[in-house]
Coordinates of C-alpha atoms and ligand atoms in Angstrom, one line a residue:
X60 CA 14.2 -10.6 -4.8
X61 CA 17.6 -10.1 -5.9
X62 CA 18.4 -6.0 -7.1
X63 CA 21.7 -4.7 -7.9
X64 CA 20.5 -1.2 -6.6
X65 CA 19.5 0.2 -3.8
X66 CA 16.7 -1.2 -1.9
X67 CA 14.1 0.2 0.5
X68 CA 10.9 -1.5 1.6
X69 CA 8.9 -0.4 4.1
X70 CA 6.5 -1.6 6.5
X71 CA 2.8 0.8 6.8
X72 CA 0.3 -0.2 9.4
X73 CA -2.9 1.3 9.7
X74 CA -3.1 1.4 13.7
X75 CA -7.0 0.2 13.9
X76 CA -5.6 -2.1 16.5
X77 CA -3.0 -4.4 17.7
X78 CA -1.0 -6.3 15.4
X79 CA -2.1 -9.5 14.8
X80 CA -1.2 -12.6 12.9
X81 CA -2.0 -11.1 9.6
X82 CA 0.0 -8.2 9.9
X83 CA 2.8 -10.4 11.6
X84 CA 2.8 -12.3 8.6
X85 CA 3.7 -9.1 6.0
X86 CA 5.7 -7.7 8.5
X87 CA 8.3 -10.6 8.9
X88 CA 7.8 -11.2 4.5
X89 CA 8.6 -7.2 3.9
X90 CA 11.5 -7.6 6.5
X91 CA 12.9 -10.3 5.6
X92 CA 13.0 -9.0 1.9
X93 CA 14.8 -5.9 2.5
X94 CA 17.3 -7.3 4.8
X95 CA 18.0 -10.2 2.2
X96 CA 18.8 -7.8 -0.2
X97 CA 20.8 -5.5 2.2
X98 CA 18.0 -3.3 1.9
X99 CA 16.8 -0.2 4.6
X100 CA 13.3 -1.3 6.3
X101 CA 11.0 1.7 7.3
X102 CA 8.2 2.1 9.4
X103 CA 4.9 4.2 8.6
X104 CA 1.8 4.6 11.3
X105 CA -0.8 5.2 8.7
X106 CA -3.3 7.0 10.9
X107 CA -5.0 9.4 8.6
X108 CA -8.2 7.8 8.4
X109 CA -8.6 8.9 12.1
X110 CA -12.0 7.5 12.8
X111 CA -11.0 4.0 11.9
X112 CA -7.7 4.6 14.1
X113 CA -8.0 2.9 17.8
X114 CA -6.3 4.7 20.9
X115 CA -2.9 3.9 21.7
X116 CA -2.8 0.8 18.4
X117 CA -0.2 2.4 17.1
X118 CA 2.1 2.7 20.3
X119 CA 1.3 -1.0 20.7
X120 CA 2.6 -1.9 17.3
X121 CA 5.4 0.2 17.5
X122 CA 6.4 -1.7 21.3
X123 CA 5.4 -5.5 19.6
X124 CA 7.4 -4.8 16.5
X125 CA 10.3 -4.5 18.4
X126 CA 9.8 -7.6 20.8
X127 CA 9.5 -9.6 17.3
X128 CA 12.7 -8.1 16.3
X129 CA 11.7 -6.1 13.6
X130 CA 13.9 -2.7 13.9
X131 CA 13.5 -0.7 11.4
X132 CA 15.6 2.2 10.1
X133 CA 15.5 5.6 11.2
X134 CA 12.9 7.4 12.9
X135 CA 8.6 6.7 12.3
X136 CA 7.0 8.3 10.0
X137 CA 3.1 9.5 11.1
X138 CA 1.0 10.0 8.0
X139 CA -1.0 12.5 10.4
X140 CA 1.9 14.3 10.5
X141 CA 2.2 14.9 6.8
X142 CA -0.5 16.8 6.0
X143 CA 1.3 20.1 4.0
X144 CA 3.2 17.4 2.0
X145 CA -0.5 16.1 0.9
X146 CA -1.6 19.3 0.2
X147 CA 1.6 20.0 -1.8
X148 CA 0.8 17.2 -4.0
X149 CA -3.2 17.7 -4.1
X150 CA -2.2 21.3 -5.5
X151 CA -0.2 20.5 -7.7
X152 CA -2.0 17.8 -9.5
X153 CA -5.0 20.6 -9.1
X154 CA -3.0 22.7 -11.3
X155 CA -1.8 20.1 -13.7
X156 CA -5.6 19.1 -14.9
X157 CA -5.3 15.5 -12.8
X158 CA -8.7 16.5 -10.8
X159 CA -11.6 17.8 -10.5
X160 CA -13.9 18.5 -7.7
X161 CA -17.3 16.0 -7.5
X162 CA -20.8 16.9 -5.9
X163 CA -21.6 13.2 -6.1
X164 CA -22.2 10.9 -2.6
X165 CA -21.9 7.2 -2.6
X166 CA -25.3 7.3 -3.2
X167 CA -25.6 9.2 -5.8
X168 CA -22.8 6.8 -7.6
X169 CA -24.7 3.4 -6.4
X170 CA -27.9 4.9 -7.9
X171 CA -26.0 5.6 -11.7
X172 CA -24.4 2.4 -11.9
X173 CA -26.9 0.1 -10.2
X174 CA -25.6 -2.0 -7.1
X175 CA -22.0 -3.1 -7.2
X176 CA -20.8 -6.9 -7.1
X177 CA -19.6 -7.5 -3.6
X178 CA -16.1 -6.6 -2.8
X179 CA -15.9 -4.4 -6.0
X180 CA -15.5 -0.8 -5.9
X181 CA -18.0 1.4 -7.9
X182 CA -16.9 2.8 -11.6
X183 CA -17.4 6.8 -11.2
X184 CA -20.1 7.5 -13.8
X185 CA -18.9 10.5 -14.9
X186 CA -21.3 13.2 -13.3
X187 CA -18.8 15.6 -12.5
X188 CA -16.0 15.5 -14.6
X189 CA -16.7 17.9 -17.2
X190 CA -17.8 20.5 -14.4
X191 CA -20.4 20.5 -11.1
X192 CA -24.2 19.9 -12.3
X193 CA -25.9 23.3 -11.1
X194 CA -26.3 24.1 -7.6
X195 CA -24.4 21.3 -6.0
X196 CA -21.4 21.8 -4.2
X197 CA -18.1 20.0 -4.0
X198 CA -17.6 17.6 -1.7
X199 CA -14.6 15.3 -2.8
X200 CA -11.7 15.5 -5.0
X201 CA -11.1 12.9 -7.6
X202 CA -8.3 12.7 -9.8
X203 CA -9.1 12.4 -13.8
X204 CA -8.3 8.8 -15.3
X205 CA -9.0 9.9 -19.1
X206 CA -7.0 12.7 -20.4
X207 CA -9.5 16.3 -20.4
X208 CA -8.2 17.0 -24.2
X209 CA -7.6 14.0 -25.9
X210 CA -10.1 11.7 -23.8
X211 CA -7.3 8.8 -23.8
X212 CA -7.6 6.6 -20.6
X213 CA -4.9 6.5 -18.1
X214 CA -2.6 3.6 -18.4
X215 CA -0.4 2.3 -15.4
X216 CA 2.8 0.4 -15.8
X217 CA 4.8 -1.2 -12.9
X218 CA 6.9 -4.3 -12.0
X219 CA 4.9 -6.8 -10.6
X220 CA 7.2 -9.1 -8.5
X221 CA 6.6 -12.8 -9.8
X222 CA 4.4 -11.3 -12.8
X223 CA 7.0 -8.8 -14.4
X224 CA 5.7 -5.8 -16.1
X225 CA 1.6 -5.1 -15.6
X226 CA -0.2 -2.9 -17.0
X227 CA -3.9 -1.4 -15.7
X228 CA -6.1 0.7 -18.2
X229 CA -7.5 2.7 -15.0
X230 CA -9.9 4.0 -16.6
X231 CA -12.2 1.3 -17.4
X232 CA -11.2 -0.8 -14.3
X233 CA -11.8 1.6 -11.8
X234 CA -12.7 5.2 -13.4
X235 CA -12.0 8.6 -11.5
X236 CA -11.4 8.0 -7.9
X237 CA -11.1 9.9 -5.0
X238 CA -8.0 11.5 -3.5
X239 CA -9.7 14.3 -0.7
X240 CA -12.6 12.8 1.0
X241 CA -15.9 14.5 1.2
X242 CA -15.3 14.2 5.3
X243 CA -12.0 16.8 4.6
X244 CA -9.2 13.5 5.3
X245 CA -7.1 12.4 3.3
X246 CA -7.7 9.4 0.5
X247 CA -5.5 6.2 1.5
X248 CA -4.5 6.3 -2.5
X249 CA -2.5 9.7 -2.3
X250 CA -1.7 9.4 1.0
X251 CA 0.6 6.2 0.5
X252 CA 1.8 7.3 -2.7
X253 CA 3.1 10.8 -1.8
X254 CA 4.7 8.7 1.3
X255 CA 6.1 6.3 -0.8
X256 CA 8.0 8.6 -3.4
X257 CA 9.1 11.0 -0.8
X258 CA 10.7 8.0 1.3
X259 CA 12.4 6.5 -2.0
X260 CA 10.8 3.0 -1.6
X261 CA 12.1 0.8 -3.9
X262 CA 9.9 -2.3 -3.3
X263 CA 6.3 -2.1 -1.5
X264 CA 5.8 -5.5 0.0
X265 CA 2.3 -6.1 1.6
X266 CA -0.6 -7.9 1.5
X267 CA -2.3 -9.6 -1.2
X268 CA -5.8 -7.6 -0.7
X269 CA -4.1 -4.2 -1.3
X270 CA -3.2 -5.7 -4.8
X271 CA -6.2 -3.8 -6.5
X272 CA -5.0 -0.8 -5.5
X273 CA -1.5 -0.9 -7.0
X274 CA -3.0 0.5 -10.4
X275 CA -4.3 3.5 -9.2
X276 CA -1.7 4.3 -6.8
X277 CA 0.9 4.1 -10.0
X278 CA -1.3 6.2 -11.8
X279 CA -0.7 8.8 -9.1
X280 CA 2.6 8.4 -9.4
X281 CA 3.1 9.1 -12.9
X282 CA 0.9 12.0 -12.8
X283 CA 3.1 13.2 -10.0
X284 CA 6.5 12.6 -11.5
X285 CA 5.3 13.4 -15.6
X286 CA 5.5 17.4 -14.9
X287 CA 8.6 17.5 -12.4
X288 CA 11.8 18.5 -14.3
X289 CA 13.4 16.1 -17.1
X290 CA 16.7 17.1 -14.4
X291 CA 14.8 16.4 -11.3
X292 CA 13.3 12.8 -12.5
X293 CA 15.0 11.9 -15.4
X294 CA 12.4 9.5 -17.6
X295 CA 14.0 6.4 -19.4
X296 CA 12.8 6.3 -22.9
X297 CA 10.4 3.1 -23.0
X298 CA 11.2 2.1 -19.2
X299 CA 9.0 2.4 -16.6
X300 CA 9.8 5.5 -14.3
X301 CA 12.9 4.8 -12.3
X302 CA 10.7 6.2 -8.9
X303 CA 7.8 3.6 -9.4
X304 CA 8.7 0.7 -7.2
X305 CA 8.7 -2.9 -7.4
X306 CA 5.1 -4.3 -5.7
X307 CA 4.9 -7.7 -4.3
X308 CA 1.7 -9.3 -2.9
X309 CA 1.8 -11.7 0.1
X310 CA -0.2 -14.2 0.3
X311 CA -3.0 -13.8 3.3
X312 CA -4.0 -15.5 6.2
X313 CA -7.5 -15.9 6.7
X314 CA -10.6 -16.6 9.3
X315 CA -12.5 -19.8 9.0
X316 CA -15.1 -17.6 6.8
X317 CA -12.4 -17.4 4.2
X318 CA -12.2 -13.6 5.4
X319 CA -8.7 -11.8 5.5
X320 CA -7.8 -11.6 9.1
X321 CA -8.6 -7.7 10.6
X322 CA -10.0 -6.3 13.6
X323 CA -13.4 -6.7 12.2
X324 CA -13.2 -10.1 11.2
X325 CA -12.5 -11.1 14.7
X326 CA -8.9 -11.0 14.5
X327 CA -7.0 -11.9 18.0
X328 CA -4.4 -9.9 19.3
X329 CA -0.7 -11.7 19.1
X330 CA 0.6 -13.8 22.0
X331 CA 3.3 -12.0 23.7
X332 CA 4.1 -14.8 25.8
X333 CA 5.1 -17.3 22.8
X334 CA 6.9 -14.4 20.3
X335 CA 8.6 -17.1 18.1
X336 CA 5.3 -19.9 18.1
X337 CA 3.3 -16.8 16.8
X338 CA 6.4 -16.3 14.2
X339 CA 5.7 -19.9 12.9
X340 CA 2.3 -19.7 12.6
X341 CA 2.3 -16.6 10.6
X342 CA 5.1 -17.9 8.8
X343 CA 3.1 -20.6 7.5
X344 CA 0.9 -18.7 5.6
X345 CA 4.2 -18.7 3.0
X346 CA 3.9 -22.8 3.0
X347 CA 7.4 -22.7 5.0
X348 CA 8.6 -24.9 7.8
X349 CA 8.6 -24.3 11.6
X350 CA 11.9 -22.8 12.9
X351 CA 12.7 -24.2 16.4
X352 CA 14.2 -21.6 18.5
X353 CA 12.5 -19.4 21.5
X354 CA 14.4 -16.0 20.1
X355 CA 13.1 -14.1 17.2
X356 CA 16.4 -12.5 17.0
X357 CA 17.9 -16.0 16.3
X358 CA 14.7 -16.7 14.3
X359 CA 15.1 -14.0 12.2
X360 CA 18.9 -14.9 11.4
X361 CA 17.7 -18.8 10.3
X362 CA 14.6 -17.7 8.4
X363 CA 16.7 -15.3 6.0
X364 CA 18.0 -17.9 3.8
X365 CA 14.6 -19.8 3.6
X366 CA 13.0 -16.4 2.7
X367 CA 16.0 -15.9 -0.2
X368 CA 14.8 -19.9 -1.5
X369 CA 11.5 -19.1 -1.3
X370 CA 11.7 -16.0 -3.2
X371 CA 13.9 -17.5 -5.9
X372 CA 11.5 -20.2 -6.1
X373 CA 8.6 -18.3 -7.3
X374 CA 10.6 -16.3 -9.5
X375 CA 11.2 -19.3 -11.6
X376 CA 7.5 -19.7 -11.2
X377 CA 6.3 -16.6 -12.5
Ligands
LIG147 N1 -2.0 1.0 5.8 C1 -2.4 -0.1 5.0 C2 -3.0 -1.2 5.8 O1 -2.7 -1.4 7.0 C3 -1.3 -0.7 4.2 C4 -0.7 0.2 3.2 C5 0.3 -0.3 2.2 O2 1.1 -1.2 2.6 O3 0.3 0.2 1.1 O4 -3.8 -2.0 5.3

């Protein structure tokens, strides 16, 4: 991916367990792709869904990580850290009509619309948004994906690498969402987003299955940058917002039930003892060739140019 400005990409585990070929696998693609482009690589323990997060994963990651190779730049960043930053942002689109605080359970949503196709999220009926039914108190917050005046549907716009600009009428495809859970965490969707602007990424390379959420994490970022001063985040007439990054979708590996590799799909933890044969075989998932050295610094340096082809490749593709 070759840029003329500044680049930084950023690696975000969610420590629910050890790494394991999967994650391996968008690790080395989303390091390999800022250091080809002279980029900065960051590291972000995503541990705000704290039920789902395992004791000591995210120590582990941090340790295999660095036996791989994979340094990053500068110090971690712990979502569970950055809660007033979350707060700064749920206030402010609060204030800046972007929300509005829902009564509903999944339930209650699964009952309005019927039951949901496998593997698709449920389209928010509506119950809520022009004010709580009577007696019911809020439980979520959900940000607004139709304008409260004008009734026009939010629109997101980003670069999608290999695919060029995208557009998502998030309205119709997904409906008002959730950004404050009913259980008091934080939503994944403003979680990653207010991480991801206040971090300056650049270009957000990860997995193919968190493609479907690119659209409303966009729309969270315009909504977050639209009211901030023409000074502070200067808008380019008919450009997408300089601050919305580039998104790029790995391809993913999966189990012999066509699932994507995670802990609950009977993902194994990594070998330790055979860093650069685990290397390969999570390289493979990018249809590239073996590299035969026993040092992942070494197979690091000799993957970089095949990375640079292979991106180059699918660009003419796209
Ligand atoms: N924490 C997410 C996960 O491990 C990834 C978030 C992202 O890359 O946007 O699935």
């Amino acid at each position: 991916m070759p840029s003329t400005t500044e680049y930084i990409g950023r690696f975000a585990p969610s420590p629910t367990g050890p790494l394991h070929l999967g994650s391996l696998a968008t690790a080395i693609g989303s390091w390999l792709d800022a250091r080809c482009n002279n980029g900065r690589w960051l590291l972000r323990i995503e541990d705000t869904d704290t039920p789902r997060c395992s004791p000591g994963a995210a120590e582990n990651i941090i340790t295999t990580l660095h036996k791989f190779g994979l340094h990053w730049d500068g110090d971690v960043v712990w979502q569970s850290q950055r809660s007033s930053a979350y707060e700064t942002a749920l206030n402010h689109l609060n204030a800046t009509g972007h929300t509005f605080p829902c009564a509903c359970s999944r339930k209650n949503v699964e009952q309005a619309n019927g039951p949901a196709p496998r593997h698709h999220s449920q389209h928010y009926p509506g119950t809520c948004r022009h004010g709580l039914p009577a007696s019911k108190t809020a439980r979520a917050v959900r940000f607004r994906t139709s304008n409260a005046t004008t009734g026009e549907p939010v629109i997101a716009r980003w670069n999608e690498w290999g695919e060029g600009l995208t557009q998502e009428n998030i309205e119709q495809v997904h409906g008002d969402f959730v950004i404050h859970r009913a259980d008091g965490l934080w939503a994944y969707q403003l979680a990653v987003v207010v991480d991801d602007l206040a971090q300056g990424i650049t270009h957000v390379v990860r997995g193919a299955d968190l493609k479907d959420s690119t659209g409303r994490q966009v729309a969270l970022m315009q909504a977050i940058l639209e009211t901030k001063s023409p000074v502070e985040q200067p808008e380019i007439a008919g450009a997408l917002h300089p601050a919305i990054p580039v998104y790029r979708h790995l391809p993913l590996i999966l189990n012999e039930r066509g699932e994507k590799l995670s802990k609950q799909a009977g993902a194994t933890a990594l070998d330790l003892t055979d860093l650069t044969g685990e290397m390969n075989r999570a390289w493979a998932v990018f249809g590239l060739p073996a590299i035969a050295t026993d040092r992942p610094s070494d197979w690091l340096k000799q993957a970089a140019p095949m990375w640079a082809s292979y991106c180059q490749r699918g660009n003419q593709n796209a």
